[in-house]
XYZ file of C-alpha atoms in Angstrom:
752
model
C 26.018 160.210 99.336
C 22.857 160.992 97.428
C 24.239 161.086 93.874
C 22.556 158.485 91.732
C 19.525 158.400 94.048
C 16.420 158.366 91.910
C 14.280 160.650 94.021
C 11.425 160.518 91.535
C 11.368 156.718 91.615
C 11.438 156.612 95.399
C 8.788 159.307 95.597
C 6.418 157.391 93.310
C 7.082 154.144 95.182
C 6.439 155.702 98.577
C 3.110 157.123 97.392
C 1.639 153.698 96.707
C 3.537 151.204 98.853
C 4.071 150.465 102.482
C 7.771 150.612 103.210
C 10.310 149.953 105.949
C 13.625 151.745 105.364
C 16.800 151.776 107.475
C 19.312 154.580 106.788
C 22.617 154.115 108.578
C 24.928 156.819 109.893
C 23.360 160.145 108.907
C 25.813 162.852 109.917
C 24.180 166.214 109.166
C 20.752 167.829 109.081
C 21.037 168.870 105.416
C 21.472 165.274 104.306
C 18.567 164.154 106.476
C 16.290 166.858 105.041
C 17.096 165.744 101.471
C 16.297 162.135 102.341
C 13.153 163.113 104.197
C 11.864 165.126 101.240
C 11.252 161.958 99.191
C 9.678 159.977 102.036
C 5.963 160.560 101.659
C 3.745 160.777 104.717
C 0.708 158.629 104.046
C -1.610 156.272 105.886
C 0.224 153.037 105.007
C 1.883 152.833 108.453
C 5.347 152.917 106.915
C 8.468 153.186 109.062
C 11.884 154.829 108.643
C 14.773 154.225 111.042
C 17.956 156.269 110.921
C 21.122 155.886 112.961
C 23.298 158.857 113.803
C 26.009 160.021 116.171
C 24.864 163.641 115.772
C 22.415 164.797 118.423
C 21.133 167.614 116.200
C 20.047 165.068 113.591
C 18.484 162.844 116.229
C 16.501 165.728 117.710
C 14.645 166.229 114.408
C 12.465 163.147 114.996
C 11.486 160.678 117.688
C 14.648 159.442 119.375
C 15.491 156.006 120.695
C 18.786 156.389 122.486
C 20.813 153.203 122.574
C 21.799 152.268 126.070
C 25.443 151.918 126.905
C 26.734 148.856 128.718
C 26.253 148.716 132.465
C 29.378 148.932 134.660
C 29.267 145.176 135.273
C 28.910 144.315 131.585
C 31.593 146.858 130.676
C 34.023 145.246 133.094
C 33.154 141.760 131.831
C 33.848 142.768 128.204
C 37.050 144.517 129.278
C 38.339 141.444 131.163
C 37.365 139.089 128.337
C 39.437 141.075 125.839
C 42.369 141.279 128.257
C 42.451 137.792 129.757
C 40.069 135.635 127.736
C 36.729 134.095 128.684
C 36.414 133.623 132.464
C 39.744 135.411 132.927
C 40.408 137.371 136.109
C 42.633 140.281 137.049
C 46.132 139.392 138.316
C 47.088 139.975 141.945
C 48.945 143.242 141.278
C 46.202 144.624 139.057
C 45.914 148.460 139.163
C 42.271 148.607 140.252
C 42.140 152.398 140.564
C 43.464 152.951 137.040
C 41.101 150.294 135.700
C 38.105 152.028 137.246
C 39.092 155.363 135.681
C 39.661 153.788 132.265
C 36.303 152.000 132.275
C 34.599 155.234 133.276
C 36.342 156.972 130.371
C 35.028 154.291 127.976
C 31.498 155.244 128.992
C 29.996 151.822 128.308
C 30.711 152.088 124.557
C 31.763 148.607 123.295
C 34.110 149.982 120.603
C 35.899 152.127 123.178
C 36.154 149.266 125.690
C 37.532 146.769 123.171
C 39.978 149.287 121.706
C 41.258 150.361 125.111
C 41.617 146.751 126.281
C 43.508 145.911 123.080
C 45.827 148.832 123.807
C 46.563 147.537 127.325
C 47.088 143.852 126.505
C 50.516 142.842 127.804
C 51.263 146.319 129.198
C 52.904 146.872 132.595
C 51.102 148.277 135.641
C 52.858 151.619 135.121
C 51.469 151.846 131.579
C 47.904 151.773 132.907
C 48.571 154.840 135.047
C 50.350 156.491 132.102
C 47.118 156.206 130.104
C 45.190 157.898 132.908
C 47.735 160.724 132.968
C 47.723 161.215 129.187
C 46.839 164.686 127.835
C 43.165 164.780 126.980
C 42.102 162.007 129.370
C 39.772 164.335 131.261
C 38.641 166.413 128.295
C 35.184 166.177 126.828
C 32.585 168.551 125.516
C 29.630 168.365 123.184
C 28.848 164.707 122.648
C 30.839 163.216 125.538
C 30.660 159.599 124.341
C 31.789 160.434 120.804
C 34.618 162.666 122.072
C 35.862 160.039 124.512
C 35.714 157.244 121.938
C 37.584 159.356 119.383
C 40.249 160.133 121.970
C 40.653 156.424 122.799
C 40.973 155.550 119.107
C 43.556 158.296 118.658
C 45.493 157.034 121.671
C 45.467 153.509 120.228
C 46.651 154.793 116.858
C 49.670 156.585 118.312
C 50.516 153.494 120.368
C 51.058 151.547 117.126
C 54.615 151.058 115.861
C 55.383 153.284 112.882
C 55.100 150.496 110.294
C 51.588 149.620 111.488
C 50.492 153.263 111.450
C 51.484 153.505 107.798
C 49.623 150.303 106.932
C 46.522 151.509 108.781
C 46.550 154.917 107.086
C 46.578 153.175 103.709
C 43.092 151.820 104.431
C 41.766 155.351 103.951
C 41.879 154.744 100.168
C 38.891 152.384 100.551
C 35.246 153.516 100.600
C 33.279 153.095 103.798
C 31.115 150.066 104.553
C 32.928 147.570 102.324
C 34.758 144.330 103.041
C 38.425 144.807 102.166
C 39.917 141.635 100.715
C 42.848 140.546 102.859
C 45.386 139.401 100.268
C 44.698 142.332 97.947
C 45.370 144.763 100.799
C 48.590 143.022 101.849
C 49.834 142.969 98.254
C 49.315 146.741 98.045
C 51.267 147.200 101.273
C 54.085 145.130 99.773
C 54.046 147.123 96.532
C 54.231 150.411 98.439
C 57.247 149.155 100.386
C 55.496 149.163 103.776
C 56.389 145.514 104.480
C 59.961 144.780 105.481
C 61.059 141.234 104.739
C 62.597 139.311 107.610
C 64.900 136.363 107.344
C 63.043 133.074 107.072
C 59.692 134.631 106.072
C 58.243 135.768 102.774
C 56.852 139.242 102.160
C 53.313 137.839 102.137
C 53.850 136.100 105.485
C 55.260 139.270 107.006
C 52.338 141.260 105.605
C 49.935 138.780 107.213
C 51.712 139.360 110.516
C 51.107 143.125 110.187
C 47.470 142.432 109.307
C 46.979 140.194 112.350
C 48.519 142.803 114.639
C 45.969 145.380 113.473
C 43.173 142.866 114.080
C 44.487 142.019 117.558
C 44.688 145.712 118.426
C 41.044 146.118 117.281
C 41.956 148.782 114.727
C 40.326 146.700 111.980
C 37.517 144.159 112.275
C 38.241 140.717 110.851
C 35.675 139.207 108.462
C 35.643 135.431 108.228
C 35.135 133.564 105.002
C 31.700 131.974 104.774
C 33.558 128.713 104.304
C 37.007 127.295 104.685
C 39.984 129.512 105.195
C 39.073 131.657 108.204
C 39.732 135.388 107.964
C 39.729 136.584 104.361
C 38.871 140.242 104.752
C 38.280 143.113 107.131
C 36.069 146.098 107.770
C 37.025 149.460 109.184
C 34.665 150.904 111.770
C 33.244 154.250 110.692
C 34.873 156.069 113.612
C 38.266 154.495 112.863
C 37.871 155.401 109.183
C 37.030 158.991 110.145
C 40.188 159.115 112.247
C 42.570 157.744 109.613
C 41.022 159.863 106.855
C 41.525 162.956 108.973
C 45.141 161.976 109.672
C 45.733 161.062 106.017
C 44.456 164.452 104.927
C 46.632 166.321 107.422
C 49.738 164.361 106.416
C 48.888 164.476 102.691
C 49.030 160.672 102.740
C 45.928 160.008 100.590
C 43.811 162.286 98.387
C 40.237 161.070 97.883
C 38.156 162.028 94.849
C 34.494 161.028 95.053
C 31.008 162.201 94.163
C 30.627 163.579 97.674
C 33.562 165.932 96.991
C 32.413 166.996 93.530
C 33.466 170.564 92.797
C 35.924 170.702 95.699
C 39.638 171.182 95.235
C 41.940 168.975 97.273
C 43.655 170.486 100.294
C 47.074 169.604 98.881
C 48.106 170.203 95.272
C 50.929 167.645 95.347
C 49.329 164.217 95.384
C 51.055 161.139 96.809
C 48.202 158.632 96.679
C 44.986 159.152 94.749
C 41.756 157.258 95.440
C 38.832 157.696 93.018
C 35.450 156.475 94.284
C 32.279 156.205 92.187
C 33.144 158.924 89.681
C 33.599 159.326 85.937
C 37.365 159.401 85.419
C 38.755 161.501 82.593
C 42.230 162.183 81.255
C 42.403 165.850 82.275
C 40.099 165.789 85.263
C 42.721 166.652 87.892
C 45.478 168.172 85.737
C 44.714 171.830 86.433
C 45.200 171.776 90.182
C 47.084 168.559 90.985
C 50.766 167.735 90.667
C 50.788 164.066 89.591
C 54.555 163.620 89.410
C 54.804 162.165 92.936
C 51.793 159.827 92.833
C 52.704 156.381 94.205
C 49.223 154.785 94.254
C 46.199 155.199 92.009
C 43.209 153.235 93.286
C 39.783 153.467 91.622
C 36.585 151.882 92.984
C 33.510 151.416 90.781
C 34.434 154.281 88.475
C 33.553 154.843 84.830
C 36.913 154.760 83.017
C 35.573 154.736 79.459
C 37.366 157.969 78.513
C 40.253 157.627 80.961
C 43.836 157.135 79.803
C 46.759 156.487 82.130
C 48.319 159.857 82.975
C 51.725 160.300 81.248
C 53.215 161.971 84.341
C 52.762 158.914 86.592
C 56.477 158.142 86.568
C 56.739 156.916 90.183
C 53.527 154.907 90.351
C 53.884 151.703 92.388
C 50.222 150.659 92.701
C 47.604 150.799 89.942
C 44.313 149.213 91.014
C 41.054 149.452 89.073
C 38.372 147.648 91.091
C 34.924 147.058 89.635
C 35.379 149.842 87.096
C 33.117 149.973 84.045
C 33.160 151.372 80.542
C 32.902 150.473 76.868
C 35.924 148.268 76.327
C 35.998 147.905 72.561
C 39.203 149.617 71.458
C 39.873 150.934 74.984
C 43.341 152.484 75.260
C 43.473 153.254 78.975
C 46.649 151.234 79.598
C 48.541 152.235 76.468
C 51.249 154.046 78.480
C 51.693 151.264 81.027
C 55.167 150.430 79.744
C 56.346 153.795 81.116
C 55.535 152.836 84.718
C 58.984 151.474 85.454
C 58.425 151.471 89.233
C 55.058 149.668 89.153
C 54.834 146.800 91.657
C 51.084 146.089 91.707
C 48.691 145.965 88.752
C 45.124 145.083 89.729
C 42.208 144.847 87.297
C 39.718 143.046 89.538
C 36.142 142.706 88.314
C 36.682 144.822 85.207
C 35.769 143.889 81.642
C 39.285 144.488 80.331
C 39.875 141.752 77.751
C 43.581 141.980 76.982
C 46.851 143.240 78.365
C 49.241 145.204 76.161
C 52.569 143.616 75.242
C 54.238 146.625 76.896
C 53.532 144.987 80.260
C 56.818 143.127 79.796
C 58.691 146.384 80.452
C 57.557 146.398 84.098
C 60.724 144.799 85.472
C 59.765 145.412 89.123
C 56.161 144.166 88.891
C 55.453 141.814 91.810
C 51.666 141.351 91.737
C 49.431 140.892 88.693
C 45.861 140.620 90.000
C 43.304 139.724 87.303
C 40.637 138.169 89.554
C 37.218 138.566 87.925
C 38.530 140.347 84.830
C 37.965 139.151 81.249
C 41.575 138.923 80.143
C 41.844 135.952 77.783
C 45.410 134.892 77.042
C 48.387 136.381 78.811
C 50.756 138.147 76.409
C 54.064 136.395 75.803
C 55.877 139.368 77.335
C 54.795 138.312 80.862
C 57.770 135.936 80.729
C 59.925 139.037 81.254
C 58.337 139.772 84.662
C 61.101 138.067 86.605
C 60.163 139.708 89.946
C 56.564 138.449 89.830
C 55.493 136.990 93.189
C 51.753 136.683 92.614
C 49.764 135.868 89.488
C 46.125 135.845 90.534
C 43.498 135.331 87.872
C 40.323 133.520 86.899
C 39.338 130.402 84.977
C 39.377 132.108 81.549
C 42.891 133.375 80.992
C 45.532 130.996 79.720
C 49.265 130.538 79.823
C 51.482 131.946 77.050
C 51.503 129.256 74.345
C 55.191 128.289 74.434
C 54.901 126.777 77.933
C 58.165 128.432 79.043
C 56.505 130.933 81.380
C 57.697 129.296 84.614
C 61.245 128.805 83.371
C 61.758 132.572 83.509
C 59.343 133.634 86.267
C 60.825 131.763 89.221
C 59.873 133.891 92.265
C 56.165 133.016 92.334
C 54.461 132.335 95.664
C 50.877 132.517 94.376
C 49.905 131.041 91.001
C 46.490 130.539 89.454
C 46.588 129.723 85.737
C 44.854 127.789 82.956
C 47.004 125.511 80.785
C 44.660 123.455 78.566
C 45.618 125.673 75.602
C 49.077 124.056 75.672
C 49.944 120.913 73.734
C 51.277 117.885 75.614
C 54.928 118.787 75.155
C 54.379 122.340 76.425
C 52.320 121.069 79.370
C 55.103 118.671 80.346
C 57.646 121.483 80.230
C 55.341 123.667 82.333
C 55.010 120.941 84.995
C 58.736 120.284 85.135
C 59.434 123.993 85.618
C 56.723 124.112 88.298
C 58.897 121.906 90.497
C 61.499 124.685 90.664
C 59.104 127.146 92.326
C 60.287 126.287 95.818
C 58.517 129.308 97.400
C 55.042 128.676 95.980
C 52.332 128.517 98.638
C 49.132 128.791 96.612
C 48.697 126.738 93.427
C 45.549 126.489 91.301
C 45.867 124.760 87.933
C 42.898 124.777 85.571
C 42.529 122.489 82.589
C 42.720 118.905 81.391
C 46.176 117.350 81.541
C 47.369 115.329 78.593
C 49.287 112.041 78.475
C 52.235 111.846 80.875
C 51.630 115.341 82.252
C 49.898 113.962 85.351
C 53.031 112.111 86.447
C 55.072 115.268 85.868
C 52.657 117.201 88.078
C 52.947 114.676 90.910
C 56.733 114.731 90.684
C 56.770 118.538 90.873
C 54.365 118.598 93.830
C 56.952 116.592 95.730
C 59.324 119.569 95.496
C 56.849 122.181 96.747
C 57.506 121.845 100.469
C 55.857 125.178 101.376
C 52.594 124.485 99.531
C 49.534 125.471 101.599
C 46.767 125.622 98.986
C 46.260 123.157 96.128
C 43.342 123.265 93.714
C 42.953 121.292 90.487
C 39.975 122.302 88.318
C 38.717 120.580 85.148
C 41.538 118.123 85.673
C 39.919 115.162 83.842
C 42.785 112.884 84.763
C 43.337 109.836 86.918
C 43.734 109.842 90.674
C 47.531 109.797 90.719
C 47.845 113.370 92.023
C 45.656 112.488 95.000
C 47.025 109.046 95.821
C 50.781 109.303 95.212
C 52.931 110.203 98.186
C 54.142 113.803 98.371
C 54.667 116.243 101.206
C 51.307 117.578 102.428
C 52.051 118.604 106.011
C 51.610 122.350 105.334
C 48.399 122.022 103.295
C 45.484 124.077 104.609
C 43.279 123.941 101.505
C 42.839 120.921 99.202
C 40.317 120.830 96.341
C 40.467 117.764 94.076
C 36.778 117.396 93.231
C 37.481 117.064 89.492
C 39.373 113.808 90.176
C 36.908 110.896 90.564
C 38.187 108.703 93.396
C 36.965 105.146 93.892
C 37.723 105.420 97.593
C 39.312 107.834 100.020
C 43.101 107.888 99.496
C 45.078 106.547 102.439
C 47.038 109.803 102.607
C 43.895 111.704 103.655
C 44.479 111.249 107.374
C 45.459 113.313 110.437
C 49.146 112.378 110.202
C 49.658 113.574 106.628
C 47.309 116.586 106.878
C 47.686 118.015 110.402
C 46.638 121.608 109.546
C 44.058 121.046 106.785
C 41.142 123.529 107.015
C 39.274 122.903 103.761
C 38.735 119.630 101.868
C 36.729 119.053 98.699
C 36.791 115.552 97.167
C 34.814 113.386 94.747
C 34.621 109.924 96.363
C 32.317 107.045 95.423
C 33.094 104.632 98.256
C 33.618 105.047 102.001
C 34.265 102.569 104.789
C 34.531 103.047 108.543
C 38.284 103.575 108.447
C 37.898 106.309 105.817
C 35.131 108.009 107.774
C 37.236 108.006 110.922
C 40.212 109.412 109.016
C 38.054 112.310 107.832
C 36.648 112.858 111.310
C 40.127 112.842 112.784
C 41.371 115.839 110.757
C 41.773 118.067 113.782
C 41.755 121.464 112.028
C 39.115 120.727 109.369
C 36.497 123.514 109.152
C 34.876 122.829 105.795
C 34.175 119.433 104.205
C 32.736 119.060 100.700
C 32.168 115.403 99.823
C 30.751 114.660 96.372
C 29.689 111.525 94.542
C 28.059 110.797 91.200
C 25.380 108.134 90.885
C 27.636 105.166 91.645
C 27.254 101.695 90.180
C 26.902 99.995 93.553
C 25.659 100.811 97.018
C 28.012 102.156 99.643
C 27.370 102.733 103.325
C 29.864 103.524 106.062
C 29.326 103.762 109.801
C 31.730 105.102 112.395
C 30.332 103.393 115.480
C 30.450 104.296 119.180
C 32.035 107.710 118.825
C 32.786 109.343 122.146
C 33.326 112.968 121.187
C 35.234 113.769 124.354
C 37.792 111.073 123.507
C 37.700 110.762 119.718
C 37.404 114.446 118.793
C 35.332 113.447 115.743
C 35.056 116.455 113.349
C 35.968 118.607 116.314
C 36.209 121.975 114.488
C 34.006 121.290 111.453
C 31.634 124.185 110.696
C 30.338 123.386 107.209
C 29.590 119.919 105.878
C 28.307 119.705 102.310
C 27.456 116.145 101.208
C 26.554 116.175 97.511
C 24.939 112.798 96.780
C 25.498 111.497 100.311
C 23.049 111.102 103.169
C 23.908 111.156 106.861
C 22.329 109.774 110.027
C 23.353 110.034 113.668
C 22.330 107.170 115.962
C 22.414 107.391 119.746
C 23.799 104.136 121.132
C 21.572 102.190 123.514
C 23.816 102.812 126.525
C 23.897 106.534 125.599
C 27.713 106.595 125.907
C 28.309 107.593 122.320
C 26.920 108.287 118.877
C 27.290 106.327 115.654
C 27.623 108.325 112.439
C 26.515 106.722 109.161
C 26.700 108.000 105.599
C 25.168 106.419 102.513
C 25.523 107.141 98.798
C 21.897 106.456 97.936
C 22.126 103.157 96.060
C 19.870 100.359 97.277
C 17.830 100.465 100.463
C 19.337 100.893 103.901
C 17.485 100.735 107.199
C 18.292 104.222 108.416
C 16.355 105.018 111.536
C 15.805 101.465 112.716
C 17.851 102.043 115.875
C 15.935 105.115 116.972
C 12.322 104.165 116.592
C 11.490 103.296 120.194
C 10.352 106.104 122.444
C 13.004 105.323 125.051
C 15.796 106.512 122.792
C 13.971 109.783 122.192
C 13.839 110.416 125.940
C 17.640 110.240 126.254
C 19.506 113.517 125.910
C 21.467 113.296 122.640
C 25.241 113.106 122.772
C 26.772 116.143 121.041
C 28.776 115.321 117.936
C 30.481 117.712 115.511
C 30.118 120.372 118.236
C 30.819 123.376 115.975
C 28.864 122.331 112.872
C 26.713 125.255 111.716
C 25.583 124.227 108.245
C 24.789 120.830 106.763
C 23.866 119.952 103.195
C 22.712 116.408 102.478
C 20.848 114.319 99.929
C 17.668 112.213 100.269
C 17.027 109.718 97.411
C 13.346 109.123 98.117
C 12.838 105.996 95.982
C 15.761 104.085 97.478
C 15.096 105.366 100.946
C 11.567 103.957 101.091
C 12.201 100.931 98.849
C 11.718 98.312 101.585
C 9.343 100.379 103.653
C 11.735 100.773 106.570
C 13.187 104.231 106.085
C 12.221 107.315 108.024
C 13.412 110.839 107.335
C 12.288 111.778 110.822
C 15.035 109.673 112.403
C 18.173 111.436 111.202
C 18.864 112.597 114.793
C 20.337 115.892 113.681
C 19.485 117.227 117.132
C 22.857 115.718 118.149
C 24.453 118.713 116.391
C 24.286 121.425 119.078
C 25.467 124.384 116.948
C 23.456 123.628 113.804
C 21.922 126.748 112.231
C 20.983 125.689 108.705
C 20.159 122.422 106.922
C 19.828 122.206 103.140
C 18.307 118.964 101.887
C 18.158 117.895 98.239
C 15.095 115.683 97.823
C 15.786 113.391 94.840
C 12.412 112.691 93.189
C 13.693 110.403 90.420
C 11.377 107.354 90.002
C 9.776 108.085 93.373
C 6.036 108.275 93.902
C 4.414 111.578 94.716
C 3.222 110.087 97.999
C 6.739 109.162 99.077
C 8.158 112.556 98.127
C 5.502 114.366 100.127
C 5.946 111.912 102.998
C 9.696 112.568 103.072
C 9.183 116.326 103.050
C 6.597 116.120 105.836
C 8.907 113.995 107.995
C 11.758 116.420 107.475
C 9.540 119.356 108.438
C 8.397 117.577 111.571
C 11.990 116.721 112.433
C 12.704 120.451 112.678
C 10.597 120.574 115.835
C 13.097 118.290 117.616
C 16.107 120.564 117.116
C 16.954 122.522 120.276
C 18.274 125.562 118.370
C 15.536 125.617 115.722
C 17.753 125.648 112.617
C 16.251 126.669 109.295
C 15.618 123.696 107.003
C 15.494 124.258 103.256
C 14.128 121.540 100.988
C 14.943 121.531 97.286
C 13.451 118.989 94.894
C 15.740 117.458 92.289
C 14.590 115.732 89.077
C 10.978 116.501 89.858
C 10.067 116.018 86.205
C 11.041 112.347 86.602
C 8.806 111.763 89.596
C 6.156 109.070 89.100
C 2.715 110.483 88.341
C 0.048 110.145 91.016
C -2.664 107.601 90.204
C -6.314 108.609 89.706
C -7.408 106.658 92.784
C -4.870 108.482 94.877
C -6.065 111.832 93.516
C -9.696 111.024 94.389
C -8.775 109.881 97.877
C -6.553 112.844 98.669
C -8.831 115.527 97.210
C -11.014 115.204 100.311
C -8.195 116.423 102.547
C -6.683 119.081 100.321
C -7.682 121.995 102.559
C -6.302 120.324 105.653
C -3.038 119.570 103.881
C -2.640 123.196 102.794
C -3.236 124.403 106.345
C -0.701 121.911 107.682
C 1.888 123.003 105.146
C 1.363 126.650 105.945
C 1.718 126.059 109.672
C 4.829 123.990 109.157
C 6.481 126.525 106.880
C 5.901 129.403 109.271
C 6.043 127.728 112.656
C 9.069 125.566 111.975
C 10.991 128.071 109.844
C 11.093 125.683 106.913
C 11.573 127.073 103.401
C 10.768 124.783 100.463
C 12.020 125.457 96.948
C 11.600 123.261 93.923
C 13.873 122.664 90.966
C 13.634 120.340 88.020
C 17.241 120.687 86.905
C 19.547 117.704 86.622
C 22.581 119.516 87.968
C 21.561 122.082 90.578
C 24.081 124.646 91.576
C 25.441 124.416 95.066
C 23.272 126.684 97.193
C 24.910 129.773 98.548
C 25.203 129.536 102.272
């Protein structure tokens, strides 16, 4: 735990600075004493908070004991997990057993949720069986910890055997990390844990296993910040302790980490080896480990500079190097990879490995080649021999083998991300024609400019991909044919075509053609009411990215009189990023609905004119986009105030009941300093009207092209400079408004 901790640096820092440090999950007194030794006691009123489940550690200092849930709150959480929000017990509910089980949970949320997940769908007799289980009435030492561990163990043994194996595999991961969903499922597949069923792919079946573990509360789902829902998971520390203990007893996984430095493994015959934060060497484990049976080698953030693939790894199915570092010039770590005849998964995520050896073509059973975040340039031509390949996951740098025949031979792909702009037109056309034969492909990301007739070939092939769920075209530089031509889109959940400039929204972007779309990113220069309503009617849309360049003519679209209860306008939208677009919500005079307007910033438009009288402010706003949490929009100050009738204080964003964050790009180009400051002040004041107090961030664009303030203005305003500074300070702190400034022409999309 403490390796790599610069105690001298911390000691010097703590001598001179006031600090606030939180240390999570300290398990033993020795560790706490080491940490405490570098925390200097001084008169700076510093604070240190530690969390622990060990009473002996807690007794060393002042203790704040977290309260458990009350009986009423425990029962409410229990019922919610069993029967949903506002759910009630059925008529034949075993009340006596329920009371005993809740008492056993001791008000610990993890125990309550895990136990409820265990009992979902179980018969009345099963509830009493739990109460009669061996160990139900045990408990000594730390009663809450013992009871929670027993409940977790009970839930583990209630899993079907295939789920137990999948759960145990998570012990290869370090604690306190987010485990990427697809990467985990691919490893399960490579190990042979996932049994294919008729009518489903291995990846789909693996996702079903994953979801079962989530539903049973054995792993905690982590949602993507945007778009595609659950994309990872965490393992609670107590669950990880349980599966590591079981893995060790069953010799399922052997872990090698800095914390275990100098220790020999309990078992000499290794089946799965996980290296964590160590310096890996060729002979490091040879003396006391039998490597002949190793099926998985997983390394996290290790130094592999002097490591070479062990020659005895004959049965290896999974080789994953994640975030590993080293000096890569002339690195020979994978020189024996051609000997791994049973290898199914090769992962080089976030490493600086620059090339793959030609010997990779000997891996006839390889199913997953995961190069996400690596620096591999061009794929070797021998990848065409990987006929069992299901997933080729990479980054924007690596390119297709130059002959363009890759897909003619590799026909089992379900997941393909590849760059093809190194191919000539003839090779690109062949690539696209072969793409149409990949009838199982579900995820497709093509990077690179398409030449000549290649675009038509792409559209024709897309028409054959009836299982496609994810389509992304990057650096496309083509016409809009791929977006506007008719092809089957009913299974699409993710669509990113922002590199295709569209004059207007294609007619196929509508609820009928895209019934399950979650994520949409488009570059559109013109919108009308019909288009806006089509976007708002996408019933499953969670994330909308709408971009526009500086168009040649003004465009404004209004979807009028929206009744959210009837229309379901952007019903599930959580993130709305409008690059170059502005939005306003207008409460109709009869207060029966809301009108939504967007504008591309050309010419002046009288935003706010319908909301200026005080009567409209006294009416409770109609909720619209009920789940929207984050909004990014654009304010072109010069055009907005051109005719003197704009007001940034009248955007009526208080109609968005779930809004947490607003990011506003303030375009300063050719605008006066007065107008820019006026716009920013109005936006700050508008924050006071929001019922949930979302954070508003203002970012200036093209500030270097803002019109200089005149001398007369400077003289006039110098009188009030102190008052202005005070007002700004109060606004920034009281209204939770953060202002940043940028003079760049092309600001990066803010991280959200």
